[in-house]
Every structure is written in C-alpha cells, then in structure tokens.
Amino acid sequence: MTGAILAGGEGKRMGRVNKALLEVGGEPILGRLARTLGGLFEHVLVVARDAEPFADTGLPVVTDRHPQRSSLTGIHAALFHAETPFVFVTACDTPFLQPALVRALLAELGPDVDLVAPIRENGHYEPLCALYSRAACLGPVEDLLRADQFQIIRFFPRVRVRAVPVGDLRRADPDLVSFANANTPDDLEALRRLIPAPDHR
C-alpha cells in the first residue's frame, strides 16, 4: 500500500500559494500528513506538477504525466508511479487526517473491491480520501484524461466501488476533522484554531 499526497493544485482561492507548505500548529501541512501516512504505509509519495518546491522535504516526489491541472491528473500520477497494488490518496490541505479513519477505510478492502471511498448523506463522494486499486483504476483514469474529462467519479461505474457512509466513519473520527481542508485563508485560520487536533488512534 502506498500513501499519496496530491500537492499539484494552484491554490487559487488561497492566493496561489502552495497549500501543502502552509503551516498549521507550527508545522507544514505536508509534514503532518507525511507523518500520519508514514505511520500507516511503507511507501509515501508526494504528487506534484513541479518537484522543486518539495526538494527540501526529504519526501519522494513524483510528477504529473498529463498537462491538465486537476485532481484526476494527480490520482493518475499516484497510480502510475506507485509500486504497490493499492494507493491511498489524500489532498495536501487536510492537516487533521486521522489514522483511525484511514484504518476504517482499509478495513473495507476485499477481493471484490477496487475502490473504497467515503460517501456523504447527499450522495457526494470524498474521492480525495480514498483507496484505489492500481490495476483496476489506472486504465479508466487514463481514458478520462485522454477525453479531457476531469470529474473523478466519472470512472467509478467502471470499477467495483465500496462506498462507506461518512456517518459510519464517525466511530473513527467523531468530528470528521479528516475532511477539514484549507481552501481559503478563512479556512486556514479555522484549522489553526483547532490545534491541538484530536487524534483518535
């Protein structure tokens, strides 16, 4: 299993800054996520459009293989470069990703499952906190990108998806802080006010 942190976004709503390197609790979000994933997976990758900003992080960085800027491009790169059968994908702006929630998703894997993703009550998936089978998902993702289709869930009908209700994940992450992200400066300040974050191990 590989843990992949998608860090290739433009950060438009954050003033075009690299969100992965923003600090929460005196530490870059990327460092917090790398520590969390490093405690769960043997392999951790940063996926970016340009590796240079991450040169001093000590983390392995792989780059996008398609020119389009989208989360789907990052998922594709994570699946392409990973050397393990499954990849857990997370966004780079979720500093409070809880190990217990990731373990709850891992527990849903089985021989008849290609993708495990949380799903909200309104039917919306959380595809950037999800597990992807490299063998099953790489081809369909590649097909979408070649067709200039960037909505992640468009390939879900082509694979065997285990949708995990977000409500069920509250046992692992009662306040669902795993999904709290820094899209805007206001979001970032709200996250900083959460320190110290709960860590439901």
XYZ file of N, CA, C and O in Angstrom:
804
model
N 0.834 -1.184 0.000
C 0.000 0.000 0.000
C 0.878 1.246 0.000
O 1.876 1.314 0.721
N 0.507 2.208 -0.826
C 1.216 3.490 -0.895
C 0.281 4.599 -0.437
O -0.905 4.589 -0.780
N 0.799 5.539 0.313
C 0.060 6.749 0.648
C 0.521 7.872 -0.258
O 1.733 8.119 -0.364
N -0.410 8.534 -0.941
C -0.063 9.588 -1.892
C -0.717 10.904 -1.476
O -1.921 10.956 -1.227
N 0.089 11.952 -1.410
C -0.398 13.287 -1.068
C -0.408 14.119 -2.336
O 0.641 14.370 -2.938
N -1.591 14.542 -2.772
C -1.707 15.330 -4.000
C -1.404 16.791 -3.693
O -2.146 17.452 -2.965
N -0.326 17.298 -4.259
C 0.121 18.659 -3.959
C 0.360 19.459 -5.235
O 1.234 20.320 -5.284
N -0.451 19.199 -6.257
C -0.211 19.863 -7.531
C -1.177 20.963 -7.870
O -1.150 21.509 -8.975
N -2.050 21.336 -6.924
C -3.048 22.362 -7.220
C -2.460 23.763 -7.266
O -1.364 24.022 -6.762
N -3.221 24.674 -7.856
C -2.760 26.056 -7.992
C -3.032 26.895 -6.745
O -2.455 27.964 -6.584
N -3.927 26.434 -5.871
C -4.254 27.216 -4.682
C -4.862 28.566 -5.004
O -4.555 29.569 -4.345
N -5.742 28.608 -5.995
C -6.303 29.892 -6.450
C -6.997 30.644 -5.330
O -6.807 31.850 -5.152
N -7.838 29.941 -4.571
C -8.601 30.619 -3.515
C -7.747 30.951 -2.304
O -8.198 31.653 -1.396
N -6.518 30.474 -2.286
C -5.594 30.766 -1.199
C -4.572 31.813 -1.629
O -3.578 32.059 -0.951
N -4.817 32.437 -2.785
C -3.884 33.443 -3.273
C -2.726 32.865 -4.045
O -1.649 33.449 -4.112
N -2.968 31.685 -4.627
C -1.961 30.989 -5.448
C -0.679 30.685 -4.657
O 0.436 30.890 -5.138
N -0.864 30.193 -3.439
C 0.279 29.732 -2.657
C 0.261 28.210 -2.642
O -0.754 27.586 -2.938
N 1.385 27.633 -2.289
C 1.484 26.182 -2.206
C 0.865 25.739 -0.883
O 1.483 25.867 0.177
N -0.335 25.210 -0.939
C -1.064 24.905 0.289
C -0.367 23.827 1.115
O -0.466 23.815 2.344
N 0.328 22.926 0.474
C 0.999 21.840 1.201
C 2.031 22.369 2.183
O 2.320 21.732 3.193
N 2.598 23.554 1.894
C 3.666 24.101 2.723
C 3.167 25.127 3.730
O 3.965 25.685 4.496
N 1.864 25.388 3.752
C 1.295 26.260 4.774
C 1.403 25.588 6.132
O 1.319 24.360 6.236
N 1.581 26.376 7.162
C 1.776 25.802 8.495
C 0.489 25.787 9.307
O -0.285 26.740 9.290
N 0.275 24.683 9.979
C -0.787 24.529 10.968
C -0.140 23.927 12.206
O 0.509 22.887 12.126
N -0.290 24.603 13.327
C 0.364 24.123 14.538
C 1.870 24.190 14.461
O 2.570 23.368 15.057
N 2.396 25.170 13.710
C 3.839 25.349 13.614
C 4.544 24.353 12.720
O 5.777 24.260 12.748
N 3.787 23.626 11.914
C 4.369 22.607 11.039
C 3.660 22.646 9.694
O 2.446 22.813 9.632
N 4.402 22.511 8.585
C 3.726 22.460 7.282
C 2.703 21.330 7.227
O 2.932 20.246 7.798
N 1.593 21.600 6.567
C 0.561 20.566 6.442
C 1.150 19.304 5.835
O 0.820 18.188 6.246
N 2.044 19.478 4.862
C 2.659 18.318 4.217
C 3.378 17.438 5.236
O 3.295 16.209 5.178
N 4.086 18.061 6.164
C 4.801 17.293 7.178
C 3.855 16.519 8.081
O 4.128 15.368 8.449
N 2.740 17.139 8.446
C 1.758 16.464 9.283
C 1.197 15.243 8.559
O 1.067 14.161 9.132
N 0.846 15.444 7.284
C 0.278 14.338 6.506
C 1.298 13.228 6.290
O 0.964 12.039 6.370
N 2.537 13.606 6.006
C 3.571 12.594 5.779
C 3.779 11.756 7.028
O 3.988 10.537 6.943
N 3.720 12.382 8.195
C 3.874 11.639 9.437
C 2.700 10.683 9.649
O 2.883 9.526 10.059
N 1.493 11.166 9.373
C 0.307 10.316 9.518
C 0.383 9.113 8.581
O 0.195 7.966 9.001
N 0.662 9.379 7.314
C 0.700 8.289 6.340
C 1.890 7.366 6.583
O 1.803 6.157 6.366
N 2.999 7.947 7.041
C 4.174 7.132 7.312
C 3.956 6.137 8.437
O 4.618 5.101 8.491
N 3.008 6.441 9.316
C 2.676 5.511 10.375
C 1.736 4.406 9.932
O 1.494 3.447 10.673
N 1.217 4.538 8.707
C 0.246 3.570 8.197
C 0.783 2.755 7.025
O 0.426 1.585 6.860
N 1.601 3.391 6.193
C 2.041 2.771 4.938
C 3.562 2.770 4.837
O 4.228 3.701 5.291
N 4.081 1.742 4.190
C 5.527 1.657 3.998
C 6.022 2.699 3.006
O 7.143 3.197 3.116
N 5.171 3.026 2.023
C 5.565 3.959 0.972
C 4.684 5.204 1.037
O 3.458 5.099 1.145
N 5.307 6.380 0.970
C 4.584 7.649 0.924
C 5.155 8.475 -0.220
O 6.379 8.629 -0.337
N 4.278 9.003 -1.068
C 4.685 9.820 -2.210
C 4.005 11.178 -2.144
O 2.861 11.290 -1.687
N 4.702 12.194 -2.619
C 4.089 13.489 -2.893
C 3.916 13.576 -4.399
O 4.850 13.298 -5.159
N 2.724 13.940 -4.837
C 2.439 14.071 -6.267
C 2.296 15.556 -6.575
O 1.477 16.246 -5.960
N 3.096 16.054 -7.504
C 3.096 17.487 -7.795
C 3.326 17.730 -9.278
O 3.790 16.850 -9.997
N 3.005 18.939 -9.695
C 3.315 19.316 -11.077
C 4.807 19.597 -11.220
O 5.417 19.307 -12.247
N 5.395 20.173 -10.178
C 6.804 20.548 -10.181
C 7.426 20.049 -8.877
O 6.927 20.359 -7.787
N 8.474 19.292 -8.964
C 9.086 18.708 -7.771
C 9.923 19.707 -6.983
O 10.158 19.517 -5.784
N 10.361 20.798 -7.601
C 11.326 21.701 -6.987
C 10.871 22.269 -5.636
O 11.684 22.315 -4.689
N 9.612 22.714 -5.466
C 9.224 23.281 -4.168
C 9.334 22.296 -3.004
O 9.349 22.710 -1.839
N 9.422 21.009 -3.308
C 9.438 19.983 -2.263
C 10.820 19.348 -2.098
O 10.969 18.340 -1.419
N 11.812 19.971 -2.712
C 13.157 19.381 -2.727
C 13.740 19.225 -1.328
O 14.532 18.312 -1.075
N 13.357 20.111 -0.408
C 13.948 20.077 0.928
C 13.092 19.324 1.947
O 13.401 19.345 3.145
N 12.031 18.670 1.496
C 11.142 17.997 2.442
C 11.630 16.611 2.835
O 11.166 16.048 3.830
N 12.541 16.049 2.051
C 13.011 14.699 2.325
C 12.039 13.623 1.882
O 12.257 12.435 2.143
N 10.976 14.026 1.200
C 9.960 13.073 0.745
C 10.136 12.774 -0.736
O 10.518 13.656 -1.518
N 9.845 11.536 -1.158
C 9.884 11.248 -2.590
C 8.765 11.986 -3.309
O 7.624 11.999 -2.839
N 9.097 12.619 -4.415
C 8.123 13.392 -5.185
C 8.036 12.823 -6.590
O 9.060 12.574 -7.232
N 6.826 12.588 -7.044
C 6.596 12.178 -8.429
C 5.765 13.261 -9.096
O 5.015 13.987 -8.433
N 5.898 13.383 -10.406
C 5.232 14.480 -11.110
C 4.142 13.970 -12.043
O 4.141 12.811 -12.469
N 3.221 14.877 -12.323
C 2.103 14.561 -13.205
C 2.603 14.148 -14.578
O 3.607 14.673 -15.079
N 1.873 13.237 -15.198
C 2.217 12.775 -16.540
C 1.293 13.360 -17.596
O 1.497 13.148 -18.783
N 0.259 14.071 -17.164
C -0.651 14.744 -18.091
C -0.599 16.238 -17.817
O -0.437 16.661 -16.672
N -0.753 17.062 -18.855
C -0.587 18.505 -18.677
C -1.756 19.183 -17.964
O -1.597 20.275 -17.430
N -2.927 18.552 -17.966
C -4.080 19.205 -17.380
C -3.926 19.339 -15.869
O -3.408 18.451 -15.207
N -4.380 20.463 -15.335
C -4.380 20.651 -13.885
C -5.709 20.173 -13.329
O -6.748 20.778 -13.560
N -5.678 19.071 -12.610
C -6.896 18.555 -11.986
C -6.492 17.518 -10.954
O -5.392 16.960 -11.002
N -7.403 17.271 -10.027
C -7.131 16.220 -9.040
C -7.023 14.864 -9.714
O -6.262 13.991 -9.261
N -7.773 14.665 -10.796
C -7.709 13.393 -11.514
C -6.305 13.165 -12.082
O -5.809 12.035 -12.091
N -5.659 14.239 -12.543
C -4.287 14.138 -13.034
C -3.363 13.643 -11.920
O -2.476 12.807 -12.149
N -3.589 14.157 -10.700
C -2.779 13.726 -9.567
C -3.023 12.275 -9.203
O -2.086 11.534 -8.893
N -4.287 11.855 -9.233
C -4.599 10.448 -8.951
C -3.921 9.556 -9.979
O -3.357 8.512 -9.636
N -3.973 9.978 -11.237
C -3.318 9.198 -12.286
C -1.823 9.048 -12.007
O -1.262 7.945 -12.082
N -1.165 10.146 -11.666
C 0.271 10.085 -11.405
C 0.571 9.189 -10.209
O 1.539 8.415 -10.228
N -0.260 9.276 -9.166
C -0.048 8.425 -7.989
C -0.154 6.954 -8.364
O 0.684 6.136 -7.961
N -1.171 6.613 -9.146
C -1.355 5.222 -9.547
C -0.239 4.768 -10.487
O 0.250 3.638 -10.393
N 0.171 5.645 -11.380
C 1.211 5.286 -12.350
C 2.545 5.006 -11.657
O 3.244 4.039 -11.978
N 2.903 5.859 -10.719
C 4.229 5.758 -10.102
C 4.285 4.776 -8.937
O 5.372 4.327 -8.567
N 3.144 4.456 -8.348
C 3.150 3.558 -7.191
C 3.628 2.163 -7.604
O 3.391 1.707 -8.719
N 4.276 1.500 -6.660
C 4.759 0.140 -6.908
C 4.007 -0.871 -6.055
O 4.475 -1.999 -5.863
N 2.851 -0.472 -5.558
C 2.033 -1.349 -4.717
C 0.657 -1.520 -5.355
O 0.241 -0.696 -6.174
N -0.073 -2.566 -4.998
C -1.373 -2.824 -5.618
C -2.429 -1.757 -5.326
O -3.303 -1.512 -6.153
N -2.361 -1.132 -4.153
C -3.346 -0.118 -3.782
C -2.661 1.176 -3.380
O -1.526 1.176 -2.890
N -3.377 2.280 -3.605
C -2.881 3.604 -3.244
C -3.976 4.331 -2.457
O -5.136 4.381 -2.890
N -3.593 4.873 -1.305
C -4.487 5.765 -0.575
C -4.146 7.184 -0.986
O -2.995 7.611 -0.905
N -5.161 7.919 -1.430
C -4.958 9.277 -1.935
C -5.571 10.282 -0.971
O -6.713 10.122 -0.525
N -4.798 11.320 -0.645
C -5.323 12.410 0.163
C -4.899 13.740 -0.440
O -3.877 13.825 -1.131
N -5.694 14.773 -0.193
C -5.330 16.122 -0.617
C -4.274 16.682 0.321
O -4.152 16.261 1.475
N -3.516 17.656 -0.160
C -2.393 18.193 0.613
C -2.820 19.243 1.622
O -1.971 19.795 2.328
N -4.119 19.556 1.702
C -4.557 20.650 2.583
C -5.472 20.146 3.698
O -6.322 20.877 4.194
N -5.305 18.872 4.092
C -6.132 18.285 5.154
C -5.229 17.890 6.320
O -4.863 16.716 6.455
N -4.870 18.832 7.173
C -3.846 18.566 8.191
C -4.258 17.600 9.282
O -3.397 17.050 9.974
N -5.567 17.375 9.452
C -6.014 16.569 10.579
C -6.530 15.199 10.160
O -7.371 14.598 10.834
N -6.041 14.693 9.038
C -6.384 13.341 8.623
C -6.085 12.375 9.768
O -4.967 12.329 10.280
N -7.091 11.609 10.168
C -6.964 10.738 11.335
C -6.562 9.318 10.936
O -7.193 8.714 10.054
N -5.524 8.775 11.560
C -5.129 7.395 11.265
C -6.280 6.409 11.424
O -6.412 5.476 10.625
N -7.120 6.616 12.424
C -8.224 5.682 12.660
C -9.216 5.682 11.504
O -9.780 4.642 11.147
N -9.429 6.848 10.889
C -10.342 6.900 9.751
C -9.741 6.162 8.559
O -10.446 5.428 7.852
N -8.450 6.344 8.323
C -7.803 5.624 7.219
C -7.888 4.121 7.459
O -8.167 3.341 6.546
N -7.663 3.705 8.703
C -7.762 2.273 9.018
C -9.179 1.760 8.781
O -9.365 0.608 8.351
N -10.175 2.573 9.078
C -11.560 2.157 8.843
C -11.812 1.936 7.354
O -12.528 1.005 6.970
N -11.221 2.762 6.507
C -11.353 2.567 5.063
C -10.595 1.314 4.622
O -11.082 0.536 3.786
N -9.411 1.126 5.180
C -8.627 -0.072 4.844
C -9.392 -1.351 5.184
O -9.293 -2.351 4.464
N -10.158 -1.306 6.251
C -10.909 -2.490 6.684
C -11.988 -2.882 5.685
O -12.506 -4.003 5.727
N -12.339 -1.959 4.774
C -13.379 -2.240 3.777
C -12.834 -2.911 2.528
O -13.596 -3.318 1.650
N -11.524 -3.013 2.415
C -10.944 -3.661 1.240
C -11.239 -5.158 1.253
O -11.325 -5.777 2.304
N -11.395 -5.708 0.062
C -11.614 -7.135 -0.085
C -11.346 -7.534 -1.515
O -11.081 -6.693 -2.374
N -11.403 -8.824 -1.808
C -11.077 -9.300 -3.159
C -12.037 -8.805 -4.231
O -11.703 -8.846 -5.418
N -13.225 -8.335 -3.833
C -14.196 -7.867 -4.810
C -14.342 -6.348 -4.785
O -15.348 -5.797 -5.228
N -13.313 -5.646 -4.296
C -13.360 -4.188 -4.174
C -12.164 -3.578 -4.897
O -11.023 -3.986 -4.686
N -12.443 -2.580 -5.762
C -11.381 -1.876 -6.481
C -11.142 -0.479 -5.931
O -10.086 0.117 -6.186
N -12.121 0.061 -5.219
C -12.039 1.444 -4.775
C -12.878 1.591 -3.511
O -14.020 1.122 -3.473
N -12.316 2.203 -2.494
C -13.045 2.467 -1.255
C -13.076 3.970 -1.048
O -12.018 4.613 -0.995
N -14.273 4.544 -0.950
C -14.387 5.990 -0.784
C -15.518 6.332 0.167
O -16.582 5.701 0.123
N -15.323 7.330 1.025
C -16.435 7.815 1.849
C -17.508 8.450 0.976
O -17.207 9.041 -0.072
N -18.748 8.329 1.411
C -19.849 8.964 0.697
C -20.730 9.692 1.704
O -21.037 9.165 2.780
N -21.084 10.915 1.394
C -21.890 11.732 2.294
C -23.376 11.437 2.117
O -23.784 10.783 1.150
N -24.168 11.961 3.050
C -25.611 11.701 3.025
C -26.262 12.199 1.746
O -27.271 11.649 1.291
N -25.677 13.247 1.127
C -26.235 13.795 -0.111
C -25.768 13.052 -1.353
O -26.056 13.461 -2.486
N -25.025 11.973 -1.164
C -24.566 11.174 -2.295
C -23.231 11.599 -2.872
O -22.734 10.971 -3.811
N -22.632 12.640 -2.326
C -21.341 13.109 -2.818
C -20.206 12.295 -2.192
O -20.165 12.110 -0.975
N -19.304 11.842 -3.053
C -18.142 11.089 -2.597
C -17.046 12.025 -2.082
O -17.016 13.214 -2.409
N -16.140 11.458 -1.295
C -14.901 12.128 -0.887
C -13.752 11.400 -1.579
O -13.044 10.589 -0.982
N -13.534 11.668 -2.879
C -12.550 10.887 -3.645
C -11.103 11.222 -3.319
O -10.199 10.530 -3.778
N -10.875 12.285 -2.543
C -9.509 12.614 -2.138
C -9.236 12.178 -0.707
O -8.385 12.735 -0.010
N -9.960 11.170 -0.295
C -9.686 10.463 0.970
C -10.130 9.034 0.713
O -11.076 8.538 1.306
N -9.458 8.385 -0.233
C -9.966 7.124 -0.763
C -8.830 6.190 -1.159
O -7.690 6.619 -1.370
N -9.180 4.915 -1.284
C -8.247 3.860 -1.676
C -8.542 3.412 -3.101
O -9.693 3.135 -3.439
N -7.505 3.332 -3.916
C -7.653 2.974 -5.323
C -6.792 1.766 -5.669
O -5.600 1.730 -5.320
N -7.376 0.820 -6.386
C -6.617 -0.298 -6.935
C -5.852 0.188 -8.163
O -6.444 0.734 -9.106
N -4.561 -0.022 -8.154
C -3.747 0.407 -9.298
C -4.173 -0.329 -10.570
O -4.345 0.282 -11.631
N -4.339 -1.636 -10.467
C -4.660 -2.438 -11.655
C -6.019 -2.075 -12.242
O -6.177 -2.004 -13.464
N -7.002 -1.841 -11.380
C -8.362 -1.608 -11.867
C -8.620 -0.163 -12.270
O -9.416 0.094 -13.173
N -7.971 0.784 -11.607
C -8.328 2.193 -11.777
C -7.447 2.958 -12.758
O -7.899 3.950 -13.349
N -6.199 2.547 -12.938
C -5.291 3.334 -13.771
C -5.804 3.488 -15.197
O -5.805 4.590 -15.753
N -6.264 2.402 -15.804
C -6.762 2.477 -17.181
C -7.963 3.396 -17.333
O -7.970 4.290 -18.201
N -9.015 3.239 -16.534
C -10.167 4.127 -16.626
C -9.821 5.601 -16.378
O -10.375 6.491 -17.031
N -8.905 5.863 -15.444
C -8.499 7.247 -15.199
C -7.774 7.805 -16.416
O -8.021 8.934 -16.854
N -6.898 7.006 -16.990
C -6.181 7.412 -18.204
C -7.168 7.725 -19.328
O -7.019 8.733 -20.041
N -8.190 6.908 -19.476
C -9.186 7.130 -20.524
C -9.904 8.466 -20.340
O -10.161 9.193 -21.306
N -10.256 8.786 -19.092
C -10.931 10.065 -18.835
C -10.030 11.242 -19.198
O -10.476 12.209 -19.829
N -8.774 11.179 -18.803
C -7.865 12.283 -19.082
C -7.655 12.458 -20.581
O -7.592 13.590 -21.085
N -7.568 11.355 -21.296
C -7.396 11.452 -22.749
C -8.622 12.066 -23.417
O -8.527 12.666 -24.490
N -9.774 11.924 -22.755
C -11.017 12.501 -23.279
C -11.282 13.894 -22.697
O -12.356 14.455 -22.918
N -10.299 14.445 -21.975
C -10.450 15.749 -21.323
C -11.654 15.787 -20.392
O -12.371 16.790 -20.308
N -11.863 14.693 -19.689
C -12.900 14.615 -18.654
C -12.189 14.559 -17.304
O -11.330 13.710 -17.098
N -12.564 15.445 -16.395
C -11.784 15.591 -15.166
C -12.563 15.319 -13.889
O -11.998 15.415 -12.799
N -13.844 14.979 -14.006
C -14.612 14.673 -12.803
C -14.257 13.267 -12.343
O -14.480 12.282 -13.056
N -13.710 13.175 -11.149
C -13.161 11.906 -10.676
C -14.187 10.783 -10.718
O -13.903 9.674 -11.183
N -15.391 11.055 -10.258
C -16.369 9.975 -10.111
C -16.883 9.443 -11.445
O -17.590 8.436 -11.465
N -16.510 10.060 -12.556
C -16.988 9.578 -13.859
C -16.485 8.172 -14.178
O -17.099 7.456 -14.970
N -15.362 7.771 -13.588
C -14.878 6.418 -13.884
C -15.379 5.390 -12.868
O -15.177 4.190 -13.047
N -16.053 5.833 -11.819
C -16.496 4.901 -10.785
C -17.378 3.769 -11.329
O -17.265 2.630 -10.849
N -18.268 4.021 -12.312
C -19.080 2.920 -12.821
C -18.272 1.797 -13.477
O -18.789 0.692 -13.669
N -17.019 2.058 -13.799
C -16.203 1.052 -14.467
C -15.428 0.164 -13.490
O -14.745 -0.770 -13.929
N -15.523 0.473 -12.201
C -14.802 -0.321 -11.205
C -15.754 -0.700 -10.075
O -16.883 -0.225 -10.004
N -15.290 -1.574 -9.210
C -16.117 -2.046 -8.090
C -15.852 -1.161 -6.879
O -14.779 -1.222 -6.279
N -16.846 -0.321 -6.580
C -16.692 0.702 -5.549
C -17.352 0.252 -4.252
O -18.482 -0.229 -4.247
N -16.629 0.409 -3.167
C -17.211 0.242 -1.836
C -17.404 1.640 -1.263
O -16.439 2.313 -0.893
N -18.660 2.097 -1.234
C -18.989 3.418 -0.706
C -19.237 3.291 0.796
O -20.110 2.539 1.229
N -18.455 4.014 1.586
C -18.561 3.941 3.044
C -19.269 5.196 3.546
O -18.747 6.307 3.390
N -20.470 5.067 4.124
C -21.173 6.247 4.616
C -20.317 7.033 5.607
O -19.716 6.457 6.521
N -20.267 8.342 5.406
C -19.481 9.188 6.302
C -19.942 9.026 7.750
O -19.136 9.058 8.677
N -21.247 8.825 7.928
C -21.760 8.629 9.281
C -21.114 7.449 9.977
O -20.861 7.486 11.197
N -20.813 6.398 9.222
C -20.166 5.221 9.807
C -18.734 5.520 10.246
O -18.196 4.855 11.138
N -18.123 6.512 9.598
C -16.733 6.837 9.906
C -16.592 7.676 11.168
O -15.479 7.895 11.653
N -17.712 8.147 11.712
C -17.641 8.929 12.952
C -17.132 8.093 14.124
O -16.637 8.641 15.112
N -17.248 6.788 14.018
C -16.688 5.943 15.079
C -15.171 6.095 15.135
O -14.558 5.960 16.193
N -14.565 6.369 13.986
C -13.115 6.539 13.917
C -12.706 8.000 14.057
O -11.607 8.299 14.540
N -13.568 8.899 13.632
C -13.254 10.334 13.616
C -14.537 11.086 13.973
O -15.258 11.553 13.090
N -14.863 11.195 15.262
C -16.162 11.711 15.697
C -16.534 13.075 15.108
O -17.697 13.320 14.796
N -15.553 13.959 14.958
C -15.840 15.295 14.437
C -15.534 15.425 12.945
O -15.638 16.511 12.380
N -15.143 14.308 12.326
C -14.820 14.272 10.892
C -13.802 15.352 10.509
O -13.881 15.963 9.438
N -12.828 15.562 11.402
C -11.796 16.555 11.099
C -10.892 16.106 9.948
O -10.188 16.933 9.364
N -10.942 14.833 9.610
C -10.138 14.337 8.485
C -10.481 15.048 7.185
O -9.634 15.160 6.285
N -11.727 15.531 7.069
C -12.174 16.154 5.827
C -12.037 17.677 5.845
O -12.360 18.335 4.850
N -11.577 18.242 6.951
C -11.440 19.695 7.048
C -10.229 20.143 6.246
O -9.106 19.706 6.501
N -10.456 21.016 5.270
C -9.341 21.416 4.413
C -9.224 22.932 4.319
O -10.119 23.670 4.706
N -8.074 23.358 3.795
C -7.735 24.778 3.710
C -7.872 25.261 2.272
O -6.896 25.308 1.531
N -9.085 25.601 1.887
C -9.296 26.134 0.541
C -9.065 27.637 0.474
O -8.659 28.165 -0.555
N -9.366 28.334 1.574
C -9.288 29.795 1.610
C -8.519 30.226 2.860
O -8.330 29.441 3.788
N -8.085 31.485 2.911
C -7.430 31.971 4.135
C -8.310 31.812 5.373
O -7.799 31.493 6.457
N -9.618 32.006 5.237
C -10.514 31.815 6.378
C -10.510 30.354 6.836
O -10.528 30.068 8.038
N -10.506 29.426 5.862
C -10.431 28.000 6.203
C -9.156 27.706 6.986
O -9.161 26.966 7.968
N -8.054 28.298 6.532
C -6.766 28.049 7.171
C -6.783 28.528 8.623
O -6.319 27.823 9.526
N -7.340 29.706 8.857
C -7.402 30.220 10.223
C -8.290 29.335 11.092
O -7.994 29.110 12.278
N -9.384 28.839 10.518
C -10.259 27.946 11.278
C -9.527 26.662 11.659
O -9.674 26.147 12.777
N -8.720 26.143 10.743
C -7.943 24.942 11.035
C -6.921 25.207 12.137
O -6.713 24.377 13.021
N -6.294 26.361 12.070
C -5.289 26.684 13.086
C -5.912 26.783 14.473
O -5.254 26.492 15.469
N -7.174 27.172 14.517
C -7.857 27.280 15.811
C -8.204 25.904 16.384
O -8.555 25.798 17.555
N -8.114 24.870 15.562
C -8.415 23.518 16.035
C -7.266 22.871 16.802
O -7.425 21.824 17.403
N -6.091 23.489 16.765
C -4.928 22.932 17.470
C -5.167 22.995 18.968
O -5.582 24.015 19.484
N -4.907 21.951 19.749
C -4.432 20.653 19.264
C -5.587 19.844 18.699
O -6.674 19.832 19.269
N -5.350 19.197 17.579
C -6.394 18.398 16.942
C -6.543 17.067 17.653
O -5.570 16.505 18.152
N -7.752 16.539 17.679
C -7.928 15.193 18.243
C -7.238 14.167 17.367
O -7.182 14.311 16.164
N -6.694 13.154 17.966
C -6.004 12.097 17.228
C -6.546 10.763 17.721
O -6.074 10.222 18.712
N -7.552 10.265 17.035
C -8.274 9.080 17.503
C -7.574 7.820 17.014
O -7.941 7.236 16.011
N -6.529 7.442 17.671
C -5.794 6.236 17.281
C -6.395 5.002 17.940
O -6.073 3.915 17.587
